[in-house]
Short mmCIF file of C-alpha atoms in Angstrom, two decimals:
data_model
loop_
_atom_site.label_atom_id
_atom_site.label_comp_id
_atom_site.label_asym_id
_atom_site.label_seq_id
_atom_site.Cartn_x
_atom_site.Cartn_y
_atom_site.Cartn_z
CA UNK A 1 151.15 113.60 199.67
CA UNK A 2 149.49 111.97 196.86
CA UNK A 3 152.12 111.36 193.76
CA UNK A 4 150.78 111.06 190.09
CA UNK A 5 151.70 107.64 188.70
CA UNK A 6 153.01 108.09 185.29
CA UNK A 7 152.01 104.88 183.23
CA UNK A 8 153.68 103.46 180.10
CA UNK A 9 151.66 102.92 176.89
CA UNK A 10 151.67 99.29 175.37
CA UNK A 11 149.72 96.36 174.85
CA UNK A 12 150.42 94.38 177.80
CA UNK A 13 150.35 95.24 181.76
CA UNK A 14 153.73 93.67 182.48
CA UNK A 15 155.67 94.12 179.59
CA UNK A 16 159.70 93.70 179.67
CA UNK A 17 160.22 97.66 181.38
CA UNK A 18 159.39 98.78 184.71
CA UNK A 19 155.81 99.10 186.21
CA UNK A 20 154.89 101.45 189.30
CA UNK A 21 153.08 99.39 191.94
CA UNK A 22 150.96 101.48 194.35
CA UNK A 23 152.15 102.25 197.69
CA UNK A 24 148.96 100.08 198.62
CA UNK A 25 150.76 96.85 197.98
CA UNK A 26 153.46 96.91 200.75
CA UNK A 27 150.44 97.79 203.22
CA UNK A 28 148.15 94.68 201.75
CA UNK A 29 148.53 91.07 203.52
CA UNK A 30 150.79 88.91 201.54
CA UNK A 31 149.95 88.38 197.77
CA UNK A 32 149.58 84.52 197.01
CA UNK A 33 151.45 83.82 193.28
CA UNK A 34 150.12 80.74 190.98
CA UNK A 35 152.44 78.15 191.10
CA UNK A 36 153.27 75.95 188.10
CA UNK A 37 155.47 73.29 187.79
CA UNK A 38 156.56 71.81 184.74
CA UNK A 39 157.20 68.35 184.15
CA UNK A 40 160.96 69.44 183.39
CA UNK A 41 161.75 72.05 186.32
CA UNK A 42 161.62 71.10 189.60
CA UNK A 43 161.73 74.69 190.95
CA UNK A 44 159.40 75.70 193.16
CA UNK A 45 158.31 79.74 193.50
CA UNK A 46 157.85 81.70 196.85
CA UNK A 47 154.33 81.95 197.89
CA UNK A 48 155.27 85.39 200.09
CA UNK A 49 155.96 88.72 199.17
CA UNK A 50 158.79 89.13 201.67
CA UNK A 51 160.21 85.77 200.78
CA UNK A 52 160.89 86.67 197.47
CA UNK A 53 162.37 89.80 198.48
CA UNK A 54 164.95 88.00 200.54
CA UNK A 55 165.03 85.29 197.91
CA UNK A 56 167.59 85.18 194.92
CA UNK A 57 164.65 87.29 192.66
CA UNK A 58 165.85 90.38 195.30
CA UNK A 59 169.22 91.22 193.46
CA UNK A 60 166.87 91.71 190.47
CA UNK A 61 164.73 94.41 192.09
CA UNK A 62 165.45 98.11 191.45
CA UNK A 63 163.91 101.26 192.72
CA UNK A 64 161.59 103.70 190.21
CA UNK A 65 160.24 106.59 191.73
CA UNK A 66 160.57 104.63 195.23
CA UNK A 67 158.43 101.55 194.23
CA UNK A 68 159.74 98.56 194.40
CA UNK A 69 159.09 96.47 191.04
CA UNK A 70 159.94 92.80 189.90
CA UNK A 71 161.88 92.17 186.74
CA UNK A 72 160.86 88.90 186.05
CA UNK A 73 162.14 87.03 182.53
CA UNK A 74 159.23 85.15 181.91
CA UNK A 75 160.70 82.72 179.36
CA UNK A 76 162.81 81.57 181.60
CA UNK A 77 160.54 80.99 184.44
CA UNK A 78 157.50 79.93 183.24
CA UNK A 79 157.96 77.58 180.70
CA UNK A 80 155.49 75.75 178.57
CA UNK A 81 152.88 78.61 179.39
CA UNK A 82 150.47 81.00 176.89
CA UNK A 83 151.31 85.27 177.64
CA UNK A 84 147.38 85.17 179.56
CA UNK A 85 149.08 82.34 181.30
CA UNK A 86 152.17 83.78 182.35
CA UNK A 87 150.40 87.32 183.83
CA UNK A 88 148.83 85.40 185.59
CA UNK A 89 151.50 82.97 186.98
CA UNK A 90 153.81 85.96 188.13
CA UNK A 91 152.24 89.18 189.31
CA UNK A 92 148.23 89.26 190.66
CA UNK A 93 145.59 91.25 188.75
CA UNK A 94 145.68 94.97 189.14
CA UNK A 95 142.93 97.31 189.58
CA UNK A 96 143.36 100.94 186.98
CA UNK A 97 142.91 104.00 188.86
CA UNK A 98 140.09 106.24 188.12
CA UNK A 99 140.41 108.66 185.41
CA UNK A 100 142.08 112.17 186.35
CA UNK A 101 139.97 114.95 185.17
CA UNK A 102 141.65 117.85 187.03
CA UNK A 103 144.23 120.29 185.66
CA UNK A 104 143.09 119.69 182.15
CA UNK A 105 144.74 115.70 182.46
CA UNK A 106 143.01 113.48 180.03
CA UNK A 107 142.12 109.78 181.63
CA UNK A 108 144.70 107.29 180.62
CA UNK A 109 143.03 104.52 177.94
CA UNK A 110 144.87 101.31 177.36
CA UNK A 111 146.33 100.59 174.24
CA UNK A 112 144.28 97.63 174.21
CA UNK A 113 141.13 98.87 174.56
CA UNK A 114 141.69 101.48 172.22
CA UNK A 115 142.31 98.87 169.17
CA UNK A 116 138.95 97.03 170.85
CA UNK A 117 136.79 100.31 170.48
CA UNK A 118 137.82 100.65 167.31
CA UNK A 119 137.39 97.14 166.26
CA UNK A 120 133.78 97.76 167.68
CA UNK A 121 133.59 100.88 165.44
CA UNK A 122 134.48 99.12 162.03
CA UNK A 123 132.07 96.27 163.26
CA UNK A 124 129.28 98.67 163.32
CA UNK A 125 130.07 100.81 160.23
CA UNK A 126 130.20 97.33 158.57
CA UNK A 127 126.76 96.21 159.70
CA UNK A 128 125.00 99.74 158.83
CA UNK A 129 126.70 98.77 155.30
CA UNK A 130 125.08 95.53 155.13
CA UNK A 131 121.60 96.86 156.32
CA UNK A 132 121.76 99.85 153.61
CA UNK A 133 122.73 97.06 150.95
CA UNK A 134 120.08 94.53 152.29
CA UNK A 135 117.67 98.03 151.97
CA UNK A 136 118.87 98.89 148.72
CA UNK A 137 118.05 94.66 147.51
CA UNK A 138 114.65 94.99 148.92
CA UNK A 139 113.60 98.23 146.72
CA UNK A 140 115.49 96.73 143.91
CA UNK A 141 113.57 93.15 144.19
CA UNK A 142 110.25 95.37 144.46
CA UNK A 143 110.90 96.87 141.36
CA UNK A 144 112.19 93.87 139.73
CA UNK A 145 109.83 91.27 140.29
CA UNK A 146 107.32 88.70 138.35
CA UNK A 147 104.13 90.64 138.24
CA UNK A 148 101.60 89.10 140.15
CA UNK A 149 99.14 89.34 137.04
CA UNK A 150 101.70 89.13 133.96
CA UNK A 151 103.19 85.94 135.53
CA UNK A 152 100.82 83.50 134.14
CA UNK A 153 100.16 85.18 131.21
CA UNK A 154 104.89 84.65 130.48
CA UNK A 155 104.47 81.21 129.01
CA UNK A 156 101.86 81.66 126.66
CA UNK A 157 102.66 82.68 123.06
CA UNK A 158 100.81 86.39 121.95
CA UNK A 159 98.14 86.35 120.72
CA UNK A 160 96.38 88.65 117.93
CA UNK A 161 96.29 92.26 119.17
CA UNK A 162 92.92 93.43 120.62
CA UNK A 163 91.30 97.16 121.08
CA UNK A 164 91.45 98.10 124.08
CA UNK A 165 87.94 99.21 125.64
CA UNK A 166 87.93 101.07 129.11
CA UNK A 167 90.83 103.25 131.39
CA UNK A 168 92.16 100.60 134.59
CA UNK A 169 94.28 103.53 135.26
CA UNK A 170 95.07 106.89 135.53
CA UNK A 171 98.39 108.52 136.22
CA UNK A 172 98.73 111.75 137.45
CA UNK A 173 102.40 111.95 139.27
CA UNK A 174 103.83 114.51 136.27
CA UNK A 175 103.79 118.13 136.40
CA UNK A 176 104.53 118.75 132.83
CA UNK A 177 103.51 117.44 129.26
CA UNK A 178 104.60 113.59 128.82
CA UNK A 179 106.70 113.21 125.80
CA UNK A 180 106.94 109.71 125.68
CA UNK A 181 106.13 106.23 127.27
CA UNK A 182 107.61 103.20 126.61
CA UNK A 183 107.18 99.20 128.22
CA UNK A 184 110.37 97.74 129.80
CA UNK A 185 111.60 95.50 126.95
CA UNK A 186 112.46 92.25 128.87
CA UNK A 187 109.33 90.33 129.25
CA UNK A 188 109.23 89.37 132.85
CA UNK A 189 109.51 92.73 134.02
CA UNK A 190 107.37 94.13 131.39
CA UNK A 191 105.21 95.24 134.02
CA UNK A 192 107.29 98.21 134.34
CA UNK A 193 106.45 101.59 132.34
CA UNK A 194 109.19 104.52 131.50
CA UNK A 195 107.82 107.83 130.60
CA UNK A 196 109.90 110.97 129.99
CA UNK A 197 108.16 114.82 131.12
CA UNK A 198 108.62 118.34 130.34
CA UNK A 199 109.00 118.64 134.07
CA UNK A 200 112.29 117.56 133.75
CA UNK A 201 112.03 113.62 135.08
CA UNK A 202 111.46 110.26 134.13
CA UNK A 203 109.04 107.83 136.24
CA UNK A 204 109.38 104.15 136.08
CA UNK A 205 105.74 102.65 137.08
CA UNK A 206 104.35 99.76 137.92
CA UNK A 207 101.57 100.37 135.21
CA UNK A 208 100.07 96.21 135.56
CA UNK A 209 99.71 95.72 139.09
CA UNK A 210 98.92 99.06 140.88
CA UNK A 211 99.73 101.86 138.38
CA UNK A 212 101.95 103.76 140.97
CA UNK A 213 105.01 105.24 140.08
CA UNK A 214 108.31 103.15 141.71
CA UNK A 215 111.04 105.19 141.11
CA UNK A 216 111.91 108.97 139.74
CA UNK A 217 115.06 109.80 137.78
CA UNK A 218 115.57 113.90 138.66
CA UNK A 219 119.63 114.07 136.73
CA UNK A 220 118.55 116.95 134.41
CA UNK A 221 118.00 120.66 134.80
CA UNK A 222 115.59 121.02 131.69
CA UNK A 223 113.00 119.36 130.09
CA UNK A 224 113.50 115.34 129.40
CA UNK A 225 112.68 114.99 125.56
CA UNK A 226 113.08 111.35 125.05
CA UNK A 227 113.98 108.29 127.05
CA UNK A 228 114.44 104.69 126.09
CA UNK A 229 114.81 101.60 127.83
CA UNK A 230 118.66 99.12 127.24
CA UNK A 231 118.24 95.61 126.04
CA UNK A 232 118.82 94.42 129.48
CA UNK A 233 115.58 96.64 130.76
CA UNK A 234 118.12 97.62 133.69
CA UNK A 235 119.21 101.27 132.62
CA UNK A 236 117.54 103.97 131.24
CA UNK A 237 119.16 106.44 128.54
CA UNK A 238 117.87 110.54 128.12
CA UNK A 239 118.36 113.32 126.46
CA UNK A 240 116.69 116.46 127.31
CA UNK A 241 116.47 120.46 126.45
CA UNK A 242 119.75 120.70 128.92
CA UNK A 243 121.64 119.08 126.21
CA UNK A 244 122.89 116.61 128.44
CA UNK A 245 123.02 112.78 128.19
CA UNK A 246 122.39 110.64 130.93
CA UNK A 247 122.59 106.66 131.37
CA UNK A 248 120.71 105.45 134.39
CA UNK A 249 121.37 102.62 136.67
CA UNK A 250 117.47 101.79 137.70
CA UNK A 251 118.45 99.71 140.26
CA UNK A 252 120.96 101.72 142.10
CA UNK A 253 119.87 104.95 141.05
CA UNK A 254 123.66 105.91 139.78
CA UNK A 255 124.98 108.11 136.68
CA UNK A 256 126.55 105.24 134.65
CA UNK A 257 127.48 107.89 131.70
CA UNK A 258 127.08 111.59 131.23
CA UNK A 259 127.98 113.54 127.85
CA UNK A 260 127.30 117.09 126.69
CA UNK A 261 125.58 117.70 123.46
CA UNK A 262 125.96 120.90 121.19
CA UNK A 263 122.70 121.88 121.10
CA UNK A 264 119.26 120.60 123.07
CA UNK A 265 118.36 116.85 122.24
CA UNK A 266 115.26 115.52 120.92
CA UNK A 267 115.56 111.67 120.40
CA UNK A 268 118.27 109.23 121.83
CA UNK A 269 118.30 105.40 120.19
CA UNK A 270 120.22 102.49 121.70
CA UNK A 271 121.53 100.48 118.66
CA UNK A 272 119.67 97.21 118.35
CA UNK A 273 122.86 94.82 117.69
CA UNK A 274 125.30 97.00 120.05
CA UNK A 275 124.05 97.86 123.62
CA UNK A 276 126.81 100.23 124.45
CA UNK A 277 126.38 101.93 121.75
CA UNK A 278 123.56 104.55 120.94
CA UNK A 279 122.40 107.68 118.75
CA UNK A 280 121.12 111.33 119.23
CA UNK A 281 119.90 114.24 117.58
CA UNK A 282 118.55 117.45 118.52
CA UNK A 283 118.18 121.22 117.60
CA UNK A 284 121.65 121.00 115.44
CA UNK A 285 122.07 119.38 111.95
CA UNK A 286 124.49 117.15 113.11
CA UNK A 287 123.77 113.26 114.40
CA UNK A 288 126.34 112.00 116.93
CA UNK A 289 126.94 108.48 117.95
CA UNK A 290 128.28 107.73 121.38
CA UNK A 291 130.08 104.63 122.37
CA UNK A 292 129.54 103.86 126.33
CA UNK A 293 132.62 102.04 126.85
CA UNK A 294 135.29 104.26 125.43
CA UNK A 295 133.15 107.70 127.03
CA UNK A 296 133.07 110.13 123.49
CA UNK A 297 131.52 110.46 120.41
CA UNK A 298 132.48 108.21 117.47
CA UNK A 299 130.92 109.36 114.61
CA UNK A 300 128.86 112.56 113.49
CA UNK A 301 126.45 112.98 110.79
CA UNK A 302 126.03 116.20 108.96
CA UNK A 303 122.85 117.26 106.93
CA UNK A 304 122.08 120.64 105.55
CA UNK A 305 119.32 121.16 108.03
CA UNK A 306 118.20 123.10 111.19
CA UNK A 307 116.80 120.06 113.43
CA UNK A 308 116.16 116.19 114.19
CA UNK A 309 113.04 115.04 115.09
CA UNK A 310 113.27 111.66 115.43
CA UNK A 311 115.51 108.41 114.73
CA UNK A 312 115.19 105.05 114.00
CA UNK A 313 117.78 102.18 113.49
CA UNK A 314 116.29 99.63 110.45
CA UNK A 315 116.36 95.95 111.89
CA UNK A 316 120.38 95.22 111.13
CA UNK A 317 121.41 98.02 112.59
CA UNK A 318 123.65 99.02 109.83
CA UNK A 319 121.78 102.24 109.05
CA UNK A 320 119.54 104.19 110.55
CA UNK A 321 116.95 107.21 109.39
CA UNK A 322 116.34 110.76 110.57
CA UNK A 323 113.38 112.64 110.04
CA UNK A 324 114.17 116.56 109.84
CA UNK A 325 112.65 120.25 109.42
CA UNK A 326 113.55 120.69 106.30
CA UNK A 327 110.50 121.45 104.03
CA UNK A 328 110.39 123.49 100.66
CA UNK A 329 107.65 124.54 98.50
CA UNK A 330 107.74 121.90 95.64
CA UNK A 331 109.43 119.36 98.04
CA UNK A 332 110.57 118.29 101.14
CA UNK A 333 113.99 116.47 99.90
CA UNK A 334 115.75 116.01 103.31
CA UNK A 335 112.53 115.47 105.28
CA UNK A 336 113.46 111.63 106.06
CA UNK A 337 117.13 111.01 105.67
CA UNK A 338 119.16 107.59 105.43
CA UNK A 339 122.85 107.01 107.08
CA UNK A 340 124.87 104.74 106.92
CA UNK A 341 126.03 104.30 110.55
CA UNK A 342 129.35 102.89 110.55
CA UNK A 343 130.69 105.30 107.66
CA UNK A 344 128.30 108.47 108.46
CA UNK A 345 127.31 108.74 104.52
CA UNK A 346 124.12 109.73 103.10
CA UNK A 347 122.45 106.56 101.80
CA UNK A 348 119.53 108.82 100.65
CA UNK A 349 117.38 111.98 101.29
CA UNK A 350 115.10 111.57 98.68
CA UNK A 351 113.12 109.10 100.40
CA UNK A 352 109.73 111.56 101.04
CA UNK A 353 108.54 113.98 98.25
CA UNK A 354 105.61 115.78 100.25
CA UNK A 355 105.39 119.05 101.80
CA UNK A 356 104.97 118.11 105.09
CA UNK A 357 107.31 116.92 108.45
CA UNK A 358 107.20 113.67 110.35
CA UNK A 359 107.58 114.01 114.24
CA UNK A 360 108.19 110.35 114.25
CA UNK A 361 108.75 106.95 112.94
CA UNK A 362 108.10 103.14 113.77
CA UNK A 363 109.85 99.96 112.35
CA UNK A 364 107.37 97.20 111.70
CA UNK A 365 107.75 93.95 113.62
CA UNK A 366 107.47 91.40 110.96
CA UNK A 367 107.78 93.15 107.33
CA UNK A 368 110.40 95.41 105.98
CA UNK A 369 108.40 98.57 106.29
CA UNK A 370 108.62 101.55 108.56
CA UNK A 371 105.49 104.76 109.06
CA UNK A 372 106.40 107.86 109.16
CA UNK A 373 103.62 110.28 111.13
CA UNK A 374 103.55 113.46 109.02
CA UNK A 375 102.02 117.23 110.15
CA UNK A 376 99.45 116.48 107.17
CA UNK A 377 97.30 114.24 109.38
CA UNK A 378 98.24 110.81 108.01
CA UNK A 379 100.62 107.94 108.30
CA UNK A 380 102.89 107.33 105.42
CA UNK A 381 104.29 103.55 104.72
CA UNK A 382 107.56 102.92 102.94
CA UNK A 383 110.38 100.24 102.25
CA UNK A 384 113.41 99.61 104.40
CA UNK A 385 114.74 98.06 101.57
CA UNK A 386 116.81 100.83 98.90
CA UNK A 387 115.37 102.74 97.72
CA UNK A 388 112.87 103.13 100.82
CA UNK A 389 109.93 103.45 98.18
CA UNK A 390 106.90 104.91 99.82
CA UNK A 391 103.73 102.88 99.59
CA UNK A 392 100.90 105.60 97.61
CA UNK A 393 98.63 102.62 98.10
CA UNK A 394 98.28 102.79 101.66
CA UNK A 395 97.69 105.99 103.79
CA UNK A 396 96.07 105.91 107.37
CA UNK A 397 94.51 109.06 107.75
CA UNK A 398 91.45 110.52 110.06
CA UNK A 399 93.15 111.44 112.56
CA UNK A 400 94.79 115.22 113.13
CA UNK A 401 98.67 116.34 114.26
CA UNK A 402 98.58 120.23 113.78
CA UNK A 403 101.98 120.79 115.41
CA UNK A 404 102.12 118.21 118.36
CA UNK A 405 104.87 115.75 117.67
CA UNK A 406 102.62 113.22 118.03
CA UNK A 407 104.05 109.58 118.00
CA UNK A 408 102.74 106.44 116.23
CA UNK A 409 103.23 102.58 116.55
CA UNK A 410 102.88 99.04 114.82
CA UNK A 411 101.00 96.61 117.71
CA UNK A 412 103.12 93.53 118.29
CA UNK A 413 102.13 91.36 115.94
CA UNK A 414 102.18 93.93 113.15
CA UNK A 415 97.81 93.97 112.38
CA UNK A 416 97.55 97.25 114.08
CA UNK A 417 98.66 100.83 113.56
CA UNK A 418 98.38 103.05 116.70
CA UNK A 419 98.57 106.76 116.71
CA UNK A 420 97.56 109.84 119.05
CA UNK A 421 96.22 113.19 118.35
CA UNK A 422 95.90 116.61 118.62
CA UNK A 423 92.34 116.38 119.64
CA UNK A 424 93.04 113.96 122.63
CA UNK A 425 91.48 110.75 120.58
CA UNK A 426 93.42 107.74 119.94
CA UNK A 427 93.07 106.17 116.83
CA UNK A 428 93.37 102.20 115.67
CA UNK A 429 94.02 101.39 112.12
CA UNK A 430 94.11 98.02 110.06
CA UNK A 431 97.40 97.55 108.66
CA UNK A 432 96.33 96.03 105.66
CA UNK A 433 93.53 97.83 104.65
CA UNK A 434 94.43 101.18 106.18
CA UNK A 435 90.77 101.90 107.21
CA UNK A 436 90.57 103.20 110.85
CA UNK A 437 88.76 100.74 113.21
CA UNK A 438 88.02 102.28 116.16
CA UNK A 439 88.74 105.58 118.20
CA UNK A 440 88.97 105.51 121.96
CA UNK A 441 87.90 109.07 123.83
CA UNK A 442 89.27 112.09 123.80
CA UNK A 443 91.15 112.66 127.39
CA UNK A 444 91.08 116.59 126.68
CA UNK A 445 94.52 117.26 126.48
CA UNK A 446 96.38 116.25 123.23
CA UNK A 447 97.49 112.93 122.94
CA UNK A 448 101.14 112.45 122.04
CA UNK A 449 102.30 108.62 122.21
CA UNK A 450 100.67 105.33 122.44
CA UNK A 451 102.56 102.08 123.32
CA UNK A 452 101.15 98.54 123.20
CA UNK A 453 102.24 95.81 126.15
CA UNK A 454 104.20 93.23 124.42
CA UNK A 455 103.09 90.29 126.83
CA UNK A 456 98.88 91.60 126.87
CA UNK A 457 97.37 91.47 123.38
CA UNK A 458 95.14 94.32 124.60
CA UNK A 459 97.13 96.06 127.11
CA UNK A 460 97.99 100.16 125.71
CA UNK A 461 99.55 103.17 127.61
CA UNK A 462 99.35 106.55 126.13
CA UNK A 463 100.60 109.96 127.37
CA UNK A 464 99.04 113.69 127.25
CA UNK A 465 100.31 117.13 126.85
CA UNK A 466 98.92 117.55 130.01
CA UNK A 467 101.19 115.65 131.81
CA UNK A 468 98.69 112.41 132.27
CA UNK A 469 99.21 108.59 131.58
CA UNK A 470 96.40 106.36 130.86
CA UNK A 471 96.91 102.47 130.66
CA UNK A 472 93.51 100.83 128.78
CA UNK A 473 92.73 97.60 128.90
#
């Protein structure tokens, strides 16, 4: 009758304790052991099972379960030799039975190979890591790469702004009006365009090369009212009709910051001296200003009014103005307002005397002078020196608003004015004369921003209510 050898669970084969040898053995011819000899012991070791038996090793056998097994001291007998050495100086290799499957008895797995399987494991896990990562570096290097037709143009200095004259793309990826569109700041990978949707996203595109969109940020629930670009042209900030702030990690895809607003946002600004550091305003009349590092709000702004429409830092950074809904029948007083940011006082709200509101702003380039699109169908010019005296000299008008907060910019070198419109056109003003040069086609849909390429003199992307993005060239 068969017995069931009961086996003892440690690293080695022939450790210290007893081992069961098979009944097999005594029936087998005689086993042949290595010999060694050291230069320092002389003694030589039994070649024959029943030799050593006989021999003075006998006294040290013992009986376990009627199998007759060795105790050998191996320090003592084989000297000079490595453990692999001395297993197999002493007692010949061993075969494992098969694995017992009946009456429920699980197969016996060495320690050994245990701790090898899961050495294998972790090996495995750790390459799947490295491919994800190596993955993850080759979308990230196809976003952020030298354009293959900005690259040349890097070097050169810009040149005078030009009119754009015919559409080299159009971008249809939205499902909801485009609020805003914006070039990535840093000029080598100014090839990349951000544009925030009603249809709660933002797209980054590659709106040079192929005008296809690279990646989609999806973090809010509502609609995505503004979006800007950091410094670094690496993360993207939003706000949206969720009331929830998000800072985005383009490469990686990961929520660097989250905050809850009061109340839905409808501009966020990065501060132009302090990158972890930023302003937004919404459907409240309060302003808050969030610092990224510390996580929370650090200071709020009050006015006596119902909403923000826009914001906009003035080149030091030190304040900042907000253009409102406040509108009266003599006078809009609190129209465009002026903070100081680091003590959250009113520097002024007396800035803009007409009855109308301004859905945005833009900071010229060169001059101290910021416009101010107003719902009266012209551009308003003013000081960002105190008092922030508007200009009655200069008013670019000919183009219509009617309700759309329809956005307006300076073109890099500061000769241009830019500006959509409700009726789809996009319209190109001299800055110094303030008579309108040239209107490109109406799309059909009301235009609502226009953005010029910082690196391409004559390079423009503008957005539609309809949820379309041209780039003109």
């Amino acid at each position: 009758m068969n017995s069931l050898v009961s086996y003892d669970d440690s690293d080695s084969e022939t450790d210290n304790g007893s081992h069961p040898l098979s009944s097999e053995i005594s029936n087998a011819p005689p086993m042949h052991v290595v010999q060694h000899q050291p230069e320092s012991d002389t003694t030589v070791y039994p070649t024959d099972l029943g030799a050593l038996a006989s021999s003075s090793f006998g006294k040290d056998f013992h009986l376990k379960d009627q199998y007759p097994v060795p105790n050998i001291n191996y320090s003592s007998t084989c000297k000079g030799l490595g453990n692999s050495a001395m297993k197999e100086a002493v007692l010949p290799a061993q075969k494992r039975p098969p694995p017992v499957t009946e009456g429920g008895v699980k197969p016996y797995i060495p320690k050994r190979l245990r701790q090898e399987q899961s050495n294998m494991v972790a090996e495995v896990e750790a390459d799947m890591a490295v491919r994800s990562h190596d993955h993850m570096d080759h979308t990230t290097r196809t976003i952020y790469r030298v354009s293959d037709y900005l690259g040349p143009h890097l070097p050169l200095k810009y040149s005078s702004s030009g009119i754009p004259k015919k559409v080299i793309f159009q971008m249809k990826e939205h499902a909801g009006p485009v609020n805003r569109v914006q070039w990535c700041p840093e000029k080598q990978y100014s090839h990349l365009l951000l544009s925030a949707s009603m249809d709660g996203t933002c797209k980054v595109w590659d709106a040079v090369d192929s005008g296809k969109p690279l990646c989609t940020v999806s973090c809010h629930r509502g609609a995505v009212r503004d979006a800007q670009w950091s410094h670094c042209g690496r993360r993207i900030l939003t706000g949206g009709f969720d009331a929830l702030l998000h800072l985005t990690d383009v490469e990686t895809g990961k929520d660097l910051f989250t905050a809850k607003n009061e109340c839905k946002i409808s501009a966020v600004r990065f501060h132009p001296c302090d990158p972890n550091m930023f302003i937004c305003g919404g459907f409240s009349p309060a302003i808050t200003a969030h610092d990224i590092r510390m996580g929370k709000v650090i200071h709020v702004y009050k006015a006596a009014v119902q909403q923000h429409f826009d914001l906009l830092f003035l080149p030091d950074g030190k304040e900042f103005l907000s253009t409102s809904d406040c509108v009266s029948r003599d006078s809009a007083d609190r129209t465009i307002i002026a903070w100081d940011f680091a003590t959250t006082a009113k520097v002024s709200n007396q800035i803009f005397h007409e009855r109308y509101t301004c859905p945005s702003l833009a900071l010229h380039p060169k001059e101290s002078v910021f416009a101010a699109q107003t719902n009266g169908n012209y551009i308003a010019l003013f000081s960002t020196q105190r008092p922030y005296k508007m200009n009655k000299k200069r008013r670019y008008e000919g183009h219509k608003v009617e309700g759309f907060a329809v956005g307006c910019e300076f073109s890099p070198d500061g000769s241009l004015i830019v500006t959509g419109s409700s009726e789809g056109n996009v319209a190109f003003y001299n800055y110094h004369t303030s008579k309108l040069i040239r209107t490109l086609p109406s799309h059909g849909s009301a235009c609502v921003g226009a953005s010029y390429h910082r690196v391409l003199p004559s390079l423009l992307a503008t957005c539609y209510w309809d949820g379309h993005i041209q780039i003109w060239e």
